[in-house]
Short mmCIF file of C-alpha atoms in Angstrom, two decimals:
data_model
loop_
_atom_site.label_atom_id
_atom_site.label_comp_id
_atom_site.label_asym_id
_atom_site.label_seq_id
_atom_site.Cartn_x
_atom_site.Cartn_y
_atom_site.Cartn_z
CA MET A 22 22.19 -2.44 -23.69
CA ILE A 23 23.86 -5.77 -24.05
CA PHE A 24 21.22 -8.14 -25.34
CA LEU A 25 20.60 -11.80 -24.86
CA LEU A 26 23.86 -13.50 -25.59
CA PHE A 27 23.92 -16.18 -22.94
CA CYS A 28 21.74 -18.95 -21.66
CA GLY A 29 20.08 -18.21 -18.33
CA CYS A 30 16.76 -17.27 -16.80
CA SER A 31 15.05 -15.49 -19.69
CA ASP A 32 11.76 -13.74 -19.22
CA GLU A 33 10.24 -11.56 -21.96
CA GLY A 34 13.39 -9.83 -23.15
CA LEU A 35 15.08 -9.87 -19.78
CA GLU A 36 17.75 -12.37 -18.90
CA LEU A 37 19.21 -12.77 -15.43
CA LYS A 38 22.33 -14.84 -15.86
CA VAL A 39 23.78 -16.52 -12.77
CA VAL A 40 27.54 -16.07 -12.70
CA SER A 41 30.58 -15.74 -10.48
CA ALA A 42 32.42 -12.42 -10.46
CA PRO A 43 35.34 -13.66 -12.61
CA GLU A 44 32.89 -15.06 -15.19
CA PHE A 45 31.04 -11.78 -15.24
CA LEU A 46 34.12 -9.63 -15.76
CA THR A 47 35.29 -11.90 -18.57
CA ASN A 48 31.85 -11.68 -20.20
CA ILE A 49 31.59 -7.91 -20.14
CA SER A 50 35.09 -7.42 -21.51
CA GLU A 51 34.19 -9.70 -24.41
CA ILE A 52 30.82 -8.21 -25.32
CA ARG A 53 31.23 -4.52 -24.52
CA THR A 54 29.80 -2.09 -27.06
CA SER A 55 29.97 1.18 -25.11
CA LYS A 56 32.74 3.44 -23.84
CA ILE A 57 31.64 3.09 -20.25
CA ILE A 58 30.01 0.18 -18.50
CA LEU A 59 28.25 0.97 -15.24
CA VAL A 60 27.72 -2.04 -12.98
CA ASN A 61 25.26 -1.57 -10.14
CA ILE A 62 25.29 -4.33 -7.51
CA TRP A 63 21.98 -4.49 -5.67
CA SER A 64 19.38 -6.78 -4.11
CA THR A 65 15.63 -6.73 -3.75
CA TRP A 66 15.91 -6.53 0.03
CA CYS A 67 18.29 -3.56 0.04
CA GLN A 68 16.35 -0.35 0.66
CA PRO A 69 19.08 2.09 -0.50
CA CYS A 70 19.46 -0.01 -3.68
CA ILE A 71 15.73 0.25 -4.35
CA GLU A 72 15.77 3.99 -3.69
CA GLU A 73 18.49 4.72 -6.25
CA PHE A 74 17.28 2.11 -8.75
CA PRO A 75 14.86 4.31 -10.78
CA TYR A 76 17.45 6.91 -11.68
CA VAL A 77 20.13 4.31 -12.36
CA VAL A 78 17.70 2.69 -14.82
CA GLY A 79 17.08 6.14 -16.31
CA LEU A 80 20.78 6.67 -17.10
CA GLU A 81 20.55 4.60 -20.26
CA LYS A 82 17.87 6.87 -21.66
CA LYS A 83 20.02 9.94 -20.99
CA TYR A 84 23.16 8.68 -22.69
CA ASP A 85 23.90 7.34 -26.14
CA ALA A 86 24.25 3.55 -26.25
CA LYS A 87 27.76 4.01 -27.66
CA ASP A 88 28.70 5.91 -24.49
CA LEU A 89 27.09 4.03 -21.63
CA ASP A 90 25.81 0.57 -20.85
CA VAL A 91 24.14 -0.06 -17.49
CA ILE A 92 24.30 -3.56 -16.06
CA PHE A 93 22.46 -4.61 -12.93
CA PHE A 94 24.05 -7.34 -10.84
CA SER A 95 21.77 -8.82 -8.21
CA VAL A 96 23.16 -10.49 -5.10
CA ASP A 97 19.78 -11.97 -4.21
CA TRP A 98 19.89 -15.59 -3.15
CA ASP A 99 18.44 -18.39 -5.31
CA ALA A 100 15.15 -18.28 -3.41
CA GLN A 101 14.68 -14.62 -4.39
CA GLU A 102 15.40 -15.06 -8.10
CA GLN A 103 11.81 -14.58 -9.25
CA GLU A 104 11.49 -11.58 -6.96
CA ALA A 105 14.56 -10.04 -8.62
CA ILE A 106 13.17 -10.70 -12.11
CA THR A 107 9.81 -9.20 -11.19
CA PHE A 108 11.53 -6.13 -9.73
CA LEU A 109 13.60 -5.62 -12.89
CA LYS A 110 10.55 -6.05 -15.12
CA ASN A 111 8.57 -3.59 -13.02
CA HIS A 112 11.32 -1.05 -13.72
CA GLN A 113 11.26 -1.84 -17.46
CA VAL A 114 14.77 -3.28 -17.35
CA MET A 115 15.45 -5.41 -20.43
CA GLY A 116 18.37 -7.36 -21.88
CA GLN A 117 21.24 -9.12 -20.18
CA HIS A 118 21.73 -8.68 -16.48
CA TYR A 119 23.26 -10.85 -13.80
CA ARG A 120 22.77 -12.52 -10.45
CA LYS A 121 25.53 -13.72 -8.16
CA ARG A 122 26.10 -17.44 -7.93
CA GLU A 123 25.63 -18.30 -4.27
CA GLY A 124 28.70 -18.81 -2.11
CA ASP A 125 32.18 -17.30 -1.75
CA ASP A 126 31.30 -13.70 -1.00
CA GLN A 127 34.92 -12.86 -0.38
CA LEU A 128 36.07 -13.87 -3.85
CA PHE A 129 33.08 -12.05 -5.32
CA ILE A 130 33.84 -8.81 -3.48
CA ASN A 131 37.58 -8.83 -4.04
CA THR A 132 37.22 -9.68 -7.73
CA PHE A 133 35.21 -6.51 -8.21
CA SER A 134 37.42 -4.41 -5.97
CA ILE A 135 39.89 -4.94 -3.19
CA GLU A 136 38.63 -1.62 -1.77
CA TRP A 137 34.99 -2.69 -1.54
CA THR A 138 33.98 -3.70 1.99
CA GLY A 139 30.95 -5.71 0.83
CA ALA A 140 28.19 -3.18 1.60
CA ILE A 141 25.52 -2.72 -1.06
CA PRO A 142 24.60 -0.92 -3.21
CA PHE A 143 27.99 -0.90 -4.89
CA THR A 144 28.61 0.83 -8.23
CA ALA A 145 31.59 0.44 -10.53
CA LEU A 146 32.38 2.32 -13.74
CA TYR A 147 34.58 0.52 -16.23
CA GLY A 148 36.30 2.76 -18.77
CA GLN A 149 36.94 2.23 -22.44
CA ASN A 150 40.08 0.20 -21.84
CA GLY A 151 38.24 -2.02 -19.39
CA GLU A 152 39.86 -0.34 -16.39
CA LEU A 153 37.95 0.23 -13.17
CA ALA A 154 37.64 4.01 -13.46
CA ALA A 155 35.44 4.80 -10.46
CA GLN A 156 33.72 2.94 -7.67
CA TRP A 157 31.59 3.76 -4.66
CA GLU A 158 29.51 1.92 -2.11
CA GLY A 159 26.26 3.10 -0.66
CA LYS A 160 23.43 5.08 -2.24
CA ARG A 161 24.30 8.22 -4.21
CA SER A 162 22.19 10.99 -5.75
CA GLU A 163 21.21 11.06 -9.42
CA SER A 164 23.45 14.10 -9.98
CA TYR A 165 26.37 12.20 -8.51
CA PHE A 166 25.96 9.47 -11.14
CA TYR A 167 25.78 12.08 -13.91
CA ALA A 168 28.88 13.87 -12.66
CA LYS A 169 30.94 10.69 -12.60
CA ILE A 170 29.78 9.52 -16.03
CA ASP A 171 30.16 12.97 -17.63
CA SER A 172 33.69 13.32 -16.26
CA LEU A 173 34.70 10.00 -17.73
CA LEU A 174 33.10 10.73 -21.09
CA THR A 175 34.90 14.07 -21.19
CA LEU A 176 38.13 12.24 -20.53
CA TYR A 177 37.39 9.93 -23.43
CA GLY A 178 36.58 12.85 -25.71
CA SER A 179 32.90 12.12 -26.13
CA MET B 11 51.17 10.56 -25.07
CA LYS B 12 49.74 7.17 -24.25
CA LYS B 13 51.52 7.21 -20.91
CA SER B 14 50.12 10.62 -20.02
CA ILE B 15 46.60 9.44 -20.88
CA ILE B 16 47.01 6.47 -18.58
CA ILE B 17 48.24 8.78 -15.80
CA ILE B 18 45.20 11.03 -16.31
CA ILE B 19 42.90 8.02 -16.18
CA LEU B 20 44.50 6.70 -13.03
CA SER B 21 44.35 10.11 -11.37
CA PHE B 22 40.66 10.27 -12.25
CA MET B 23 39.93 6.93 -10.65
CA THR B 24 37.91 7.54 -7.56
CA VAL B 25 37.39 5.32 -4.60
CA LEU B 26 34.64 6.49 -2.33
CA ILE B 27 34.71 3.88 0.31
CA ALA B 28 35.11 4.40 4.04
CA ARG B 29 38.45 3.49 5.50
CA GLU B 30 38.03 0.69 7.98
CA LEU B 31 40.00 0.81 11.22
CA ALA B 32 43.37 -0.78 10.55
CA LEU B 33 44.53 -3.88 12.36
CA GLY B 34 46.64 -3.01 15.38
CA LYS B 35 44.81 0.27 15.99
CA VAL B 36 43.46 1.10 19.44
CA MET B 37 39.68 0.99 19.93
CA PRO B 38 38.23 4.44 19.25
CA LYS B 39 35.31 6.22 20.95
CA VAL B 40 35.57 4.16 24.13
CA ASN B 41 33.72 6.73 26.23
CA VAL B 42 30.65 7.35 24.08
CA SER B 43 27.48 6.65 26.07
CA LEU B 44 25.46 3.83 24.56
CA GLN B 45 21.95 2.94 25.64
CA ASP B 46 21.32 -0.78 25.83
CA VAL B 47 18.00 -2.52 25.16
CA SER B 48 17.89 -3.38 28.87
CA GLY B 49 17.65 0.34 29.61
CA GLY B 50 21.19 0.50 30.99
CA LEU B 51 23.96 2.76 29.76
CA PHE B 52 27.30 1.41 28.62
CA THR B 53 30.50 2.60 27.04
CA LEU B 54 32.92 0.42 25.08
CA GLU B 55 35.36 0.91 27.95
CA LYS B 56 32.84 -0.59 30.38
CA LEU B 57 32.06 -3.45 28.00
CA MET B 58 35.71 -4.37 27.58
CA ASP B 59 36.56 -7.55 29.50
CA LYS B 60 39.90 -8.94 30.72
CA ASN B 61 40.82 -10.46 27.34
CA GLY B 62 39.17 -8.03 24.93
CA LEU B 63 35.94 -6.91 23.32
CA LEU B 64 33.99 -8.02 20.27
CA VAL B 65 31.95 -5.28 18.57
CA ILE B 66 29.37 -6.28 15.94
CA PHE B 67 27.64 -3.55 13.94
CA SER B 68 24.15 -4.89 13.50
CA CYS B 69 20.53 -3.84 13.02
CA ASN B 70 16.95 -5.11 13.12
CA THR B 71 16.02 -5.82 9.53
CA CYS B 72 18.99 -6.63 7.30
CA PRO B 73 18.50 -10.10 5.79
CA TRP B 74 22.16 -10.91 6.32
CA VAL B 75 21.82 -10.06 10.03
CA ILE B 76 18.63 -12.12 10.24
CA ARG B 77 20.45 -15.12 8.76
CA TRP B 78 23.65 -14.72 10.76
CA GLN B 79 22.16 -13.82 14.12
CA ASP B 80 21.55 -17.47 15.07
CA ARG B 81 25.32 -17.40 15.68
CA TYR B 82 25.26 -14.29 17.90
CA ASN B 83 24.30 -16.03 21.17
CA PRO B 84 26.76 -18.95 20.81
CA ILE B 85 29.58 -16.51 20.00
CA ALA B 86 28.56 -14.24 22.89
CA LYS B 87 28.69 -17.30 25.16
CA LEU B 88 32.12 -18.23 23.82
CA CYS B 89 33.28 -14.68 24.50
CA LEU B 90 31.84 -14.74 28.03
CA GLU B 91 33.59 -18.03 28.79
CA ASN B 92 36.86 -16.50 27.63
CA ASP B 93 36.58 -13.12 29.39
CA ILE B 94 35.95 -11.23 26.17
CA GLY B 95 33.17 -8.64 26.10
CA PHE B 96 30.50 -8.77 23.37
CA VAL B 97 28.28 -5.98 22.12
CA ALA B 98 26.01 -5.49 19.11
CA VAL B 99 25.78 -1.87 17.98
CA ASN B 100 22.99 -0.32 15.94
CA SER B 101 24.38 2.67 14.00
CA ASN B 102 21.54 3.04 11.47
CA ASN B 103 20.87 6.54 12.75
CA SER B 104 18.78 7.61 9.75
CA GLN B 105 16.37 4.83 10.73
CA HIS B 106 16.39 5.39 14.48
CA ASP B 107 12.94 6.93 14.14
CA GLY B 108 11.68 3.91 12.20
CA VAL B 109 12.60 0.25 11.83
CA ASP B 110 15.72 0.68 13.95
CA SER B 111 14.13 2.71 16.72
CA TYR B 112 15.06 1.95 20.31
CA LYS B 113 11.62 0.37 20.84
CA ALA B 114 12.10 -1.81 17.75
CA MET B 115 15.56 -2.80 18.99
CA VAL B 116 14.10 -3.85 22.35
CA GLU B 117 11.45 -5.95 20.58
CA HIS B 118 14.03 -7.43 18.22
CA ALA B 119 16.34 -8.41 21.09
CA GLN B 120 13.42 -10.04 22.91
CA GLU B 121 12.17 -11.86 19.81
CA TYR B 122 15.59 -13.34 19.09
CA ASN B 123 16.50 -13.83 22.75
CA TYR B 124 19.68 -11.75 22.60
CA GLN B 125 21.89 -12.72 25.53
CA PHE B 126 24.23 -9.74 25.17
CA PRO B 127 24.10 -5.94 25.13
CA TYR B 128 22.49 -4.44 22.01
CA VAL B 129 23.13 -0.71 22.06
CA VAL B 130 22.18 2.42 20.11
CA ASP B 131 24.95 4.41 18.45
CA LYS B 132 22.77 7.53 18.30
CA LYS B 133 24.97 9.71 16.12
CA ALA B 134 26.68 6.79 14.38
CA GLU B 135 29.92 7.98 15.99
CA LEU B 136 31.18 4.45 16.51
CA ALA B 137 30.44 3.37 12.94
CA VAL B 138 32.26 6.39 11.54
CA ALA B 139 35.24 5.97 13.85
CA PHE B 140 35.51 2.24 13.11
CA GLY B 141 34.94 2.74 9.38
CA ALA B 142 32.10 0.25 9.61
CA THR B 143 30.01 0.21 6.43
CA LYS B 144 27.57 -2.64 6.75
CA THR B 145 25.67 -5.03 8.95
CA PRO B 146 26.93 -7.34 10.22
CA HIS B 147 30.45 -5.95 10.42
CA VAL B 148 32.73 -7.37 13.08
CA TYR B 149 35.65 -5.86 15.02
CA LEU B 150 37.54 -7.90 17.63
CA PHE B 151 39.95 -6.21 20.05
CA ASN B 152 42.47 -8.01 22.25
CA LYS B 153 43.34 -7.42 25.91
CA HIS B 154 45.62 -4.56 24.88
CA ASN B 155 42.62 -2.86 23.32
CA LYS B 156 44.03 -3.32 19.81
CA LEU B 157 42.12 -4.47 16.73
CA VAL B 158 43.13 -8.03 15.89
CA TYR B 159 40.29 -9.23 13.63
CA ARG B 160 37.93 -7.42 11.28
CA GLY B 161 35.26 -8.52 8.84
CA ALA B 162 32.80 -11.37 8.64
CA ILE B 163 31.38 -13.86 11.14
CA ASP B 164 31.96 -16.86 8.88
CA ASP B 165 31.65 -17.86 5.24
CA ASN B 166 27.99 -18.89 5.15
CA ALA B 167 25.30 -16.44 6.19
CA LYS B 168 22.48 -18.67 5.02
CA ASN B 169 23.25 -21.84 6.89
CA ALA B 170 25.21 -22.26 10.11
CA ASP B 171 25.44 -26.02 9.49
CA LYS B 172 27.27 -25.48 6.21
CA VAL B 173 29.93 -23.08 7.41
CA GLY B 174 33.35 -23.92 6.03
CA GLU B 175 35.42 -21.31 7.82
CA SER B 176 34.37 -19.97 11.24
CA TYR B 177 36.55 -16.89 11.00
CA LEU B 178 35.25 -15.13 14.10
CA VAL B 179 35.11 -18.19 16.39
CA ASN B 180 38.69 -19.00 15.38
CA ALA B 181 39.75 -15.42 16.09
CA VAL B 182 38.02 -15.40 19.50
CA ASN B 183 39.66 -18.69 20.43
CA ALA B 184 43.06 -17.38 19.40
CA VAL B 185 42.59 -14.17 21.42
CA ALA B 186 41.52 -16.20 24.44
CA LEU B 187 44.68 -18.29 24.19
CA GLY B 188 46.86 -15.29 23.44
CA GLU B 189 47.79 -16.83 20.09
CA GLU B 190 48.26 -15.29 16.66
CA ILE B 191 45.05 -15.15 14.60
CA LYS B 192 45.58 -16.91 11.28
CA VAL B 193 42.94 -15.07 9.24
CA LYS B 194 42.80 -11.47 10.45
CA LYS B 195 40.68 -9.81 7.76
CA THR B 196 37.70 -11.18 5.86
CA LYS B 197 34.82 -9.83 3.80
CA ALA B 198 31.20 -10.70 3.25
CA LEU B 199 28.23 -8.98 1.65
CA GLY B 200 26.03 -6.96 3.96
CA CYS B 201 23.47 -4.15 4.19
CA SER B 202 24.84 -0.61 4.14
CA ILE B 203 24.76 1.18 7.48
CA LYS B 204 22.07 3.86 7.10
CA PHE B 205 23.86 7.05 8.12
#
């Protein structure tokens, strides 16, 4: 887990930093400590996001910290910030996570992926060279997440 | 060696995202029967007007729909004035027994005074054929039945008074005048369609 390295909304070991997509991608490339970074884009009002959330949280317990870092990126609006923090805390999510700065959805979406249509949840896996190694939108099963991560780790010789 | 590793990595890269209908393509699934909240039955072919048809994939509960739908009636009116059909389609078929049931759609249309057809895409055939992934997701067809605009309504879901770019209104106006649309594809965040 990437711990508190930035200023932001800190709450008992959890920080929800408000950023644009370009700022976020610069940040994670600078502070990465694992082979794979999984970014899950979600919101508190998105039912499929909430349904897959528990097993996405659980991924970090299943993998070595050197192999996988899971980052949650909320697209909740400013008015829902506390709701997002409460939701993360209720799922025992700690450390540095992010929330989208309001405005310019198009830049946000296209910075993550030109292929992404904008539907959430959206998940991206960044490989050890910082490349976007896999991406999908919509809810997926727990086994699907494992399969994608395991394939990448195999590729990297883990 | 390094090159072969990069090739392996690139071949591994997966993109699991629906392919949206490409610009210039003809409207698919024009004869699928669609029940409207009024009780009537439509098809896209019947909803098509002299200058085209605007199809918005929508639903009852998505916060982005809730915020954007104050623009639905004015855009439907603009379409009507310009002989362009307008329809909102609910393709959340995994929720058609719940929050997106036909009864809930009827109530939703009444509550928000929808002045346009709001229809059920029972098997989500339209959403699949259009490659629609979210709500709201907009597809505008011209008088030749070809897709000329796809994407977002405008650039500010939260506040109609603070819209910078009215993508859809501009596209509708261009279609009405038979002019080239300047911005043909846009994106915005939205709720996944619940297949």
